[in-house]
Structures are given as structure tokens and as C-alpha cells.
Amino acid sequence: MGERRKRARKSHADLARLVLDMTRERGMRPGAHLSEQVFAESCAVSRTPIRAAFKMLSENGFLTARPGGGYALAIDADAPGALATARLDTQEDALAEMILADRAARRLDDAPSVSFLARRYSVSRVAVLNALKILQAEGIIDRLPGQSWCFRPILDTPRALADSHQFRLALEPQAILTPGFALDPRRALVLRRQMQEMRAAGEGRIAAAAFARLDAEFHGLIARGAANAFMRDALLAHHRLRLITERDSGVPEFRLRQSLQEHLDILDSLERYQFDIAADQMALHLRLSRNPRPDAANRGGPPLLRLPGAALRAGPP
Amino acid sequence: MTRPPVVALFPEASFGAALNCVAIAQALRAQGAVPVFICHPGFTGIFVEYGFREYHLHPAARPGPAAAPEDHWQGFINRHLPHFDLSPFDQLATYVGPTWAAIVDTAIAAEPSLGETIARIRPDAIVLDNVIMFPAIANAGCPWIRVVSCAETEIADPRVPPYLSGLDAGDRAECDAFRREYRRVTATASARYGALRRAHGLTPLKPGVFLELSPAMNLLLAPSILRHDRAHPLPAQRLRYLEGCVRTEARYDVPVLPANDGPLVYLSFGSLGAIDTALITRMIGVFADIPARFLVNVGGFPDAYRQVPDNVYLAGWFPQPSVVAQCDLFIHHGGNNSFCEALHAGVPSLVMPYCWDGHDNGRRAETTGTGRRLDRAGWSDADLRAAILGLLADAPMRARLGANAERMRADPGPQAAAAAILGVIDESAVGRDTPRARTGHGA
């Protein structure tokens, strides 16, 4: 598959995932009609890519084509596993995704061999190599001399999460302050609508995975606006890593809505060209987003009296 | 001019109590009150993420050499992990006695700061979900409400087996021996606690008792299916049993696993239980050969695990109510919140207790037919496999639990608790002839 076609497919797959998230946030039931116009407006794209996303969802069983034209929701979006969308990926992307998921789930060693991976996934060595090259480009695995590959650190331990937080706190506000920072206004508009819609979703309707995708999009938008190429690239690579390996889903819904509001406030400041305020808001947002977990015992255990100034742990004891 | 009533919730520094109070606070907020939290330092930021204001106690300097909090915690773990393999009776001297001593220490240390904090909040009522009374609460000048979110055994009765014993009330001799030993191992802590109470104008409690019933209202997290038949029924006018107390959490999508067939089993031993990585590693080894999917809460210790089987998924935290609602079996330590969440979702429990009221709930699961108990120290691979498969295949238990869950959901605990708390505030306002705290709610 050519690079352009691959990119187009990935873009349609991303849009398709967004459409599915929205059906759930809107509480749509099986059989509900999906309007091209409405979803095109919500996603701030033309009807052509929406049509392509609908077609992809229909081909993968999420939607059904109606005899008279248009599409209806074919699944119960609230049912467990209903929105598992790995089948929207290309074969190579899907394999890369599986390898990464297995790495994050601690099923694979630090340096798996190509032949082991080929056996595990029942695919050819060439397919494994292609998937590993995708992960290499994402900065997730390194090729060592010879035929071996070695995973780089991912966000799978309390320490790694703490390091990630520190890294973002150092760079993200500074990215906004780079002279020449420029927000992509079209993309900002799209994200604003999506975040407003998610924030307005009913109680219990915000899915952690959908939030994580939107959160990565927002922080990616900020990174792309930086006028410093090294900062931009470092942040984009890190946000990709977060999206695919961070698996902390214990954030209460109240905080998710609050976090979306903080994103919107940052966008407001950026659109008013108040970059110093936006940078401060970003620092505050990141500090508030550091998910605290108690340093305390269960019932029956004496509580740990934490001294003032002691650092929060990134994960539960 | 009226203002919404302010309710200060003060949960013990444990997940169970904290999240139980979050559920009550969510219901209080929905009913127009302003819930705030008095917060142990270890819980900083937890309640804020649910949208509640936190007030923090300042920890007094601990006696003994200064140690980093992490060292203190690690020391606690190292000291007590071997004790969790002992019988409830043998834990009395090794774990329960020292733990009560530590709890009394924290009550003494917290007293000055707690008094100042309550004075800052000026609450219309205080909700205490703890195992010990703080004189500052009794002397706060507003009604206080006790939440018993431990097992019902916490409130003693001749027909109820002794607290933390894991015994059956019919085992008279064993129950009596346990009660005697309990009083013996808590005698020093009781005496120190009695002195604290006297110093603040309160009458000391009986030996081995650290918390009295509230004169205003007591909320017991004891669903009907678990409740004990008491020789001395609790005073109905100041008592409300709660049929579960489950908070609202973000939705959890169960991940697709490489081996994605079969029923879903969730394992969580709570934050303290996650320290026993050797036990959980051994259990995961058994899970690998069972045709089911397993979600395993490993707390802050993901590094301890390698070569995770294809039907097992580890995470450091799960939004438990959302996960339990989707699973077919819940393996837990018998923490009362975990047990009640399983019942609320109609899911059987496999209880592997390691301390405290986990022993009582393990026994209760067997007695009431709501689950099974498995000794955490003495099981074989075949025992664990048989227990899991047996519970998954027990259709009559599932049907019974499903019907019970419907009854529980018809009487939501958080809303009942909130109404009872606001009723107390209403009565108190009438008594004080002040309109500011009237809520219009009945208990």
C-alpha cells in the first residue's frame, strides 16, 4: 500500500473511531440513523471523509447501510467491548498495535526475537519486521546491532508516569511560550467542538479511552503549534507514546469534565494571543491532572501520616 | 436568608471508607447540600477529583526517629506481611493489637488539628466513617453521624460473632476466647484512648471499644442478605441500614485480550493486598489454564510481573464499580465495600481475607450463600481452580444474587444516607430554632 493511501486509511480510521465515540456520548441506540451532515459538522470536516468513515464502519460491522441510502448504528455502543476498533487498522498497523499492547500488558520481554513474534502472532517474519519498523518510527522500539530489537521505556510503572509528568511540565508550557507559537485554527475549532460535546455528555457516558484520544489530540495540537522543532518533535513523540501505552483509567468523571474545561480555557487564551496566561494555565492543568493515589492503607491498617512537602506517589501503594 | 447545609465527611484513611463517603457525598450534592471532606494527608487530591473541597489535617510529628513516609509505609509492609498468613486469633497479638495502638496514636496526633479544621468549616453535621471516635467531633457543637462501612460485626451483640474473628456465632467457646484475647491485646490502647477522652471531657468507653453509636444517626453498610439477627436490636429511630453504597465512576471498557473468551473475573485485594505480589503471581499462574478472562489489580507493583498470560490483564487501578458490574466473579479480600459492590452488581465473591473484617465477610459469604472463602495461605492450585470454576458454574447462586441485586438497587444506599443526614440537620435546626440549615428533607 502506498504511503498516501496508508495515511488516508489511517485518517479515515481515526475519524471512524471518533464517530463511534460520539454515538455513545449521545446515547444513540442500535438502529439510530447517522446523519452525514450532523457528524460532518461535529467533526468539522466535509461530508466526503465522513462518508468514507461511515463506509469503513459499515464494512466492519459497526453500521449497516440502509436500503434507501445512509447508515444506521448496528451495535449497542454501551455493550462491553462494542467499541473495540482494532479491526479498523491495516494489517501492519494492527500487528504493531498487538505487539505494543502485549508489551504494555507485560506479555513480552524487553528484547523479543523476530522469530518468537512470528510464532506468537502466526505471521511471517517480514510482517513482523514491518510492524517493528512502525514501532521504531514511533520511538517505541530500537533495532540493536544484528537481528535483535529492544523496547524503549513505556508508561507502565508509577515511576515512568512520574517521569512523564515531569517531562511534560517542563516542556508543554514552554512550547506555548516559544516566540512564533501558532495554533492551527481549523484544528482548534474541531477539537473545541469535540471537547464541548464530550463535556456535555450525560453522567457515566464519558469513556476513559475516548477521553484519552481527545486529550492526546489536544496536547498534540499544542505541540504542533510550537515554533521550536525539537520541542515539537519531542512532545509529539511523547504524546503518541502516552496514547498507546498509558493505561491508567481510574480518573473520576468529574475530573475528566474539569480537564476538558481546562483545555477549553487554554484554547480561549491562545485565541486571544495571551500566551503567557495559556502557559500558566497549561502548567496548572498538568499539575491538577497528576492523578493522585492515596498513600494510605486499607481499613485496619494505620494511616500513613505524610509529612508536608512530601511528593505524591504516582500510583497506589 | 438560608444557605445550603454544609456536611463535613471524615473518612478513615482507607480506600473503602473514602470511596464509600464519596458515594454519600455525591448523593448529598445531588440533594442540595455542600459536602466537604476532612482529609488525611495520604489522601490529598482524591476527593478534589470527585469535585469536593478538601480540608487537610496537619500531621503532628510522629514519635520516634524521623523517616520518609515511603520508608514508614515500607516498614509497615515488611513488618506485617507475614502476619496475614496467620489465623484471625493469632493475628490478635501480632497485628490487631499493634494496629489499634497505631490508630490511637493517629487519633491523639490528629486531635488539635481536627478541632481547628472543624472550626474553619463550621459544618451543620459531621459524617464519621472510621473505627475510632475523635473528641473534636463529639465537641464540635453540631450533630455527628456514624457510618459503619466495616462489616456489621463492628457493632457487638451476643448473637453476632466477635469483630475480626471470622467465627460463627454458634462457636460459643471460640467466640468467648476470642473476645477475651481481643480485650487483652487492646487493653493498653484502650487505656491510652480512655485518657484522651477524659482529657477532652468525654466518658471512656468499655475495654476494646473505641467508637460509640451516634446519638443522632448511624448508617450501617449492611445489606439485608448479610444482616445478622441481633439479640438486642439497634435503636430504629437512629439507625439506617444501607443496601450498598456505590459511587458513580467513569465508564470502563474491558480491554480485548489476546485470549478473549470466557467469563470475566476481577481480582482486587485492595491497596494493601497488592503488596503481596508473590501470592498474586501464584494465582496468575493458575488463571493461565482457566477458560476465563482475568482483570487483576496490582496496585503500585506492576514491575513485579513478567510473562503475563494471554487471558490476564493487569492494571494499577480499576474504576471498581464499573468493572464489577461487568464481571462474572469478584475475587477480593473481604473488604466490606468490595463485598457490597459485588452484591450490588449480583456477582458472587471468592473471599481470600488477610486481615480485619475480611475474615468476618469471608465467613459471612459462606453462611449466606453469596460466595466462598478460601484461605489465602493454605490453598493448592487445584483448590483455587475448583473454587473459581465452581462459583462460575453455580447458577442457583447467580440467580439468588441477581434477585438480591435488584432489591438493593431499588433502595440506593447513597441516597438513603444523604436523606438521613439531611434529616438530622433539619431536626437539629428545629432544636436550635435557626433557619439557616433547614433543608426540607426528611430522614
Short mmCIF file of C-alpha atoms in Angstrom, two decimals, chain A residues 24 77-81 83-84 102 104-110 120 156-158 203-210 247-256 258 288-308 310-313 315-317, chain B residues 12-17 29 41-46 48-51 59 62 67 69-70 72-73 76 95 99 102 106 129 131 149-150 248-253 256-258 269-272 299-303 305-310 312-314 316-317 319 326 333 354 356:
data_model
loop_
_atom_site.label_atom_id
_atom_site.label_comp_id
_atom_site.label_asym_id
_atom_site.label_seq_id
_atom_site.Cartn_x
_atom_site.Cartn_y
_atom_site.Cartn_z
CA ARG A 24 -22.03 6.66 22.70
CA ALA A 77 -22.37 1.15 21.89
CA ASP A 78 -22.88 0.58 25.62
CA ALA A 79 -22.31 -3.18 25.39
CA PRO A 80 -18.98 -4.42 26.74
CA GLY A 81 -16.32 -4.46 24.02
CA LEU A 83 -16.24 -0.27 20.50
CA ALA A 84 -13.17 -2.48 20.05
CA ASP A 102 1.32 -7.11 24.65
CA ALA A 104 2.26 -2.78 27.78
CA ALA A 105 0.49 -5.82 29.27
CA ARG A 106 3.84 -7.37 30.27
CA ARG A 107 3.43 -10.36 27.98
CA LEU A 108 6.66 -9.70 26.05
CA ASP A 109 10.24 -9.49 27.25
CA ASP A 110 12.40 -6.40 26.81
CA ARG A 120 3.25 -15.82 18.61
CA ASP A 156 3.77 1.27 32.51
CA THR A 157 5.10 1.91 36.01
CA PRO A 158 4.44 4.57 38.66
CA GLU A 203 -23.36 11.05 33.62
CA GLY A 204 -21.47 7.80 33.07
CA ARG A 205 -21.22 8.36 29.30
CA ILE A 206 -17.61 9.55 29.07
CA ALA A 207 -15.41 6.59 28.28
CA ALA A 208 -11.85 6.73 29.56
CA ALA A 209 -10.44 5.57 26.20
CA ALA A 210 -12.33 8.23 24.23
CA ARG A 247 -3.28 2.58 30.87
CA ASP A 248 -4.39 4.47 33.91
CA SER A 249 -8.14 4.71 33.60
CA GLY A 250 -9.06 5.50 37.16
CA VAL A 251 -9.80 9.19 36.76
CA PRO A 252 -13.24 10.12 38.08
CA GLU A 253 -15.67 11.57 35.56
CA PHE A 254 -15.83 14.87 37.44
CA ARG A 255 -12.11 15.34 36.86
CA LEU A 256 -12.42 14.38 33.18
CA GLN A 258 -12.89 19.58 34.63
CA LEU A 288 -4.05 19.10 38.50
CA SER A 289 -4.02 16.18 36.09
CA ARG A 290 -1.46 14.25 38.03
CA ASN A 291 -3.76 11.56 39.24
CA PRO A 292 -3.16 11.24 42.97
CA ARG A 293 -3.49 7.88 44.65
CA PRO A 294 -3.62 7.53 48.38
CA ASP A 295 -0.52 6.71 50.34
CA ALA A 296 -2.77 5.01 52.81
CA ALA A 297 -3.55 1.53 53.95
CA ASN A 298 -6.76 -0.43 53.85
CA ARG A 299 -9.19 -0.45 56.69
CA GLY A 300 -7.47 -1.86 59.68
CA GLY A 301 -4.10 -0.51 58.66
CA PRO A 302 -2.83 2.55 60.47
CA PRO A 303 -2.97 5.58 58.21
CA LEU A 304 0.31 6.90 56.99
CA LEU A 305 0.82 10.44 58.14
CA ARG A 306 2.51 12.11 55.24
CA LEU A 307 4.77 15.00 56.05
CA PRO A 308 4.08 18.35 54.41
CA ALA A 310 6.48 15.04 50.57
CA ALA A 311 5.97 14.20 46.92
CA LEU A 312 2.81 12.46 45.82
CA ARG A 313 3.32 9.00 44.57
CA GLY A 315 0.40 5.22 41.77
CA PRO A 316 -1.35 3.47 44.57
CA PRO A 317 0.69 1.68 47.19
CA GLU B 12 -10.78 6.85 57.74
CA ALA B 13 -7.61 6.80 55.64
CA SER B 14 -8.60 3.72 53.69
CA PHE B 15 -9.92 3.25 50.20
CA GLY B 16 -13.09 1.56 51.41
CA ALA B 17 -14.18 4.32 53.76
CA ARG B 29 -24.61 17.20 46.50
CA PRO B 41 -2.62 13.72 54.37
CA GLY B 42 -2.28 10.47 52.45
CA PHE B 43 -5.48 11.23 50.55
CA THR B 44 -4.61 14.66 49.24
CA GLY B 45 -6.34 15.34 45.93
CA ILE B 46 -8.51 12.22 45.92
CA VAL B 48 -10.99 17.05 44.72
CA GLU B 49 -11.04 14.79 41.66
CA TYR B 50 -14.64 13.92 42.52
CA GLY B 51 -15.41 17.63 42.80
CA PRO B 59 0.23 15.72 60.86
CA ARG B 62 5.45 11.15 64.81
CA ALA B 67 11.61 8.59 58.49
CA PRO B 69 6.81 8.41 54.54
CA GLU B 70 7.68 5.79 51.95
CA HIS B 72 7.44 4.22 57.09
CA TRP B 73 5.00 2.53 54.72
CA PHE B 76 4.77 -1.38 57.91
CA TYR B 95 -1.47 -7.40 64.00
CA THR B 99 -2.77 -1.67 64.72
CA ALA B 102 -1.27 2.94 65.91
CA THR B 106 -3.22 8.88 65.00
CA ASP B 129 -16.69 6.79 58.71
CA VAL B 131 -13.24 2.90 63.65
CA SER B 149 -18.77 0.73 56.49
CA CYS B 150 -16.89 -2.15 58.08
CA THR B 248 -20.58 6.96 40.23
CA GLU B 249 -17.39 6.41 38.26
CA ALA B 250 -16.26 6.95 34.67
CA ARG B 251 -17.21 4.17 32.33
CA TYR B 252 -14.69 1.34 31.93
CA ASP B 253 -14.30 -0.53 28.66
CA VAL B 256 -9.76 -7.03 24.36
CA LEU B 257 -7.27 -9.71 25.42
CA PRO B 258 -5.24 -11.99 23.16
CA PHE B 269 -7.14 -7.30 47.20
CA GLY B 270 -7.17 -3.53 47.70
CA SER B 271 -4.19 -1.27 48.07
CA LEU B 272 -2.77 -3.18 50.99
CA GLY B 299 -1.62 -1.58 42.73
CA GLY B 300 1.74 0.14 42.56
CA PHE B 301 3.68 -3.03 41.81
CA PRO B 302 3.40 -3.71 38.06
CA ASP B 303 7.18 -4.21 37.92
CA TYR B 305 5.09 -9.23 36.98
CA ARG B 306 6.52 -10.80 33.80
CA GLN B 307 5.21 -13.16 31.10
CA VAL B 308 1.60 -12.32 31.87
CA PRO B 309 -0.73 -14.96 30.36
CA ASP B 310 -2.87 -14.05 27.36
CA VAL B 312 -4.91 -11.92 32.12
CA TYR B 313 -4.80 -8.11 32.17
CA LEU B 314 -3.00 -6.16 34.91
CA GLY B 316 -2.61 -0.43 38.91
CA TRP B 317 -6.15 0.81 39.34
CA PRO B 319 -12.78 2.02 38.45
CA GLN B 326 -19.39 -6.19 34.05
CA HIS B 333 -10.06 -9.69 50.36
CA TYR B 354 -5.83 -11.35 55.00
CA TRP B 356 -9.52 -7.20 59.78
#
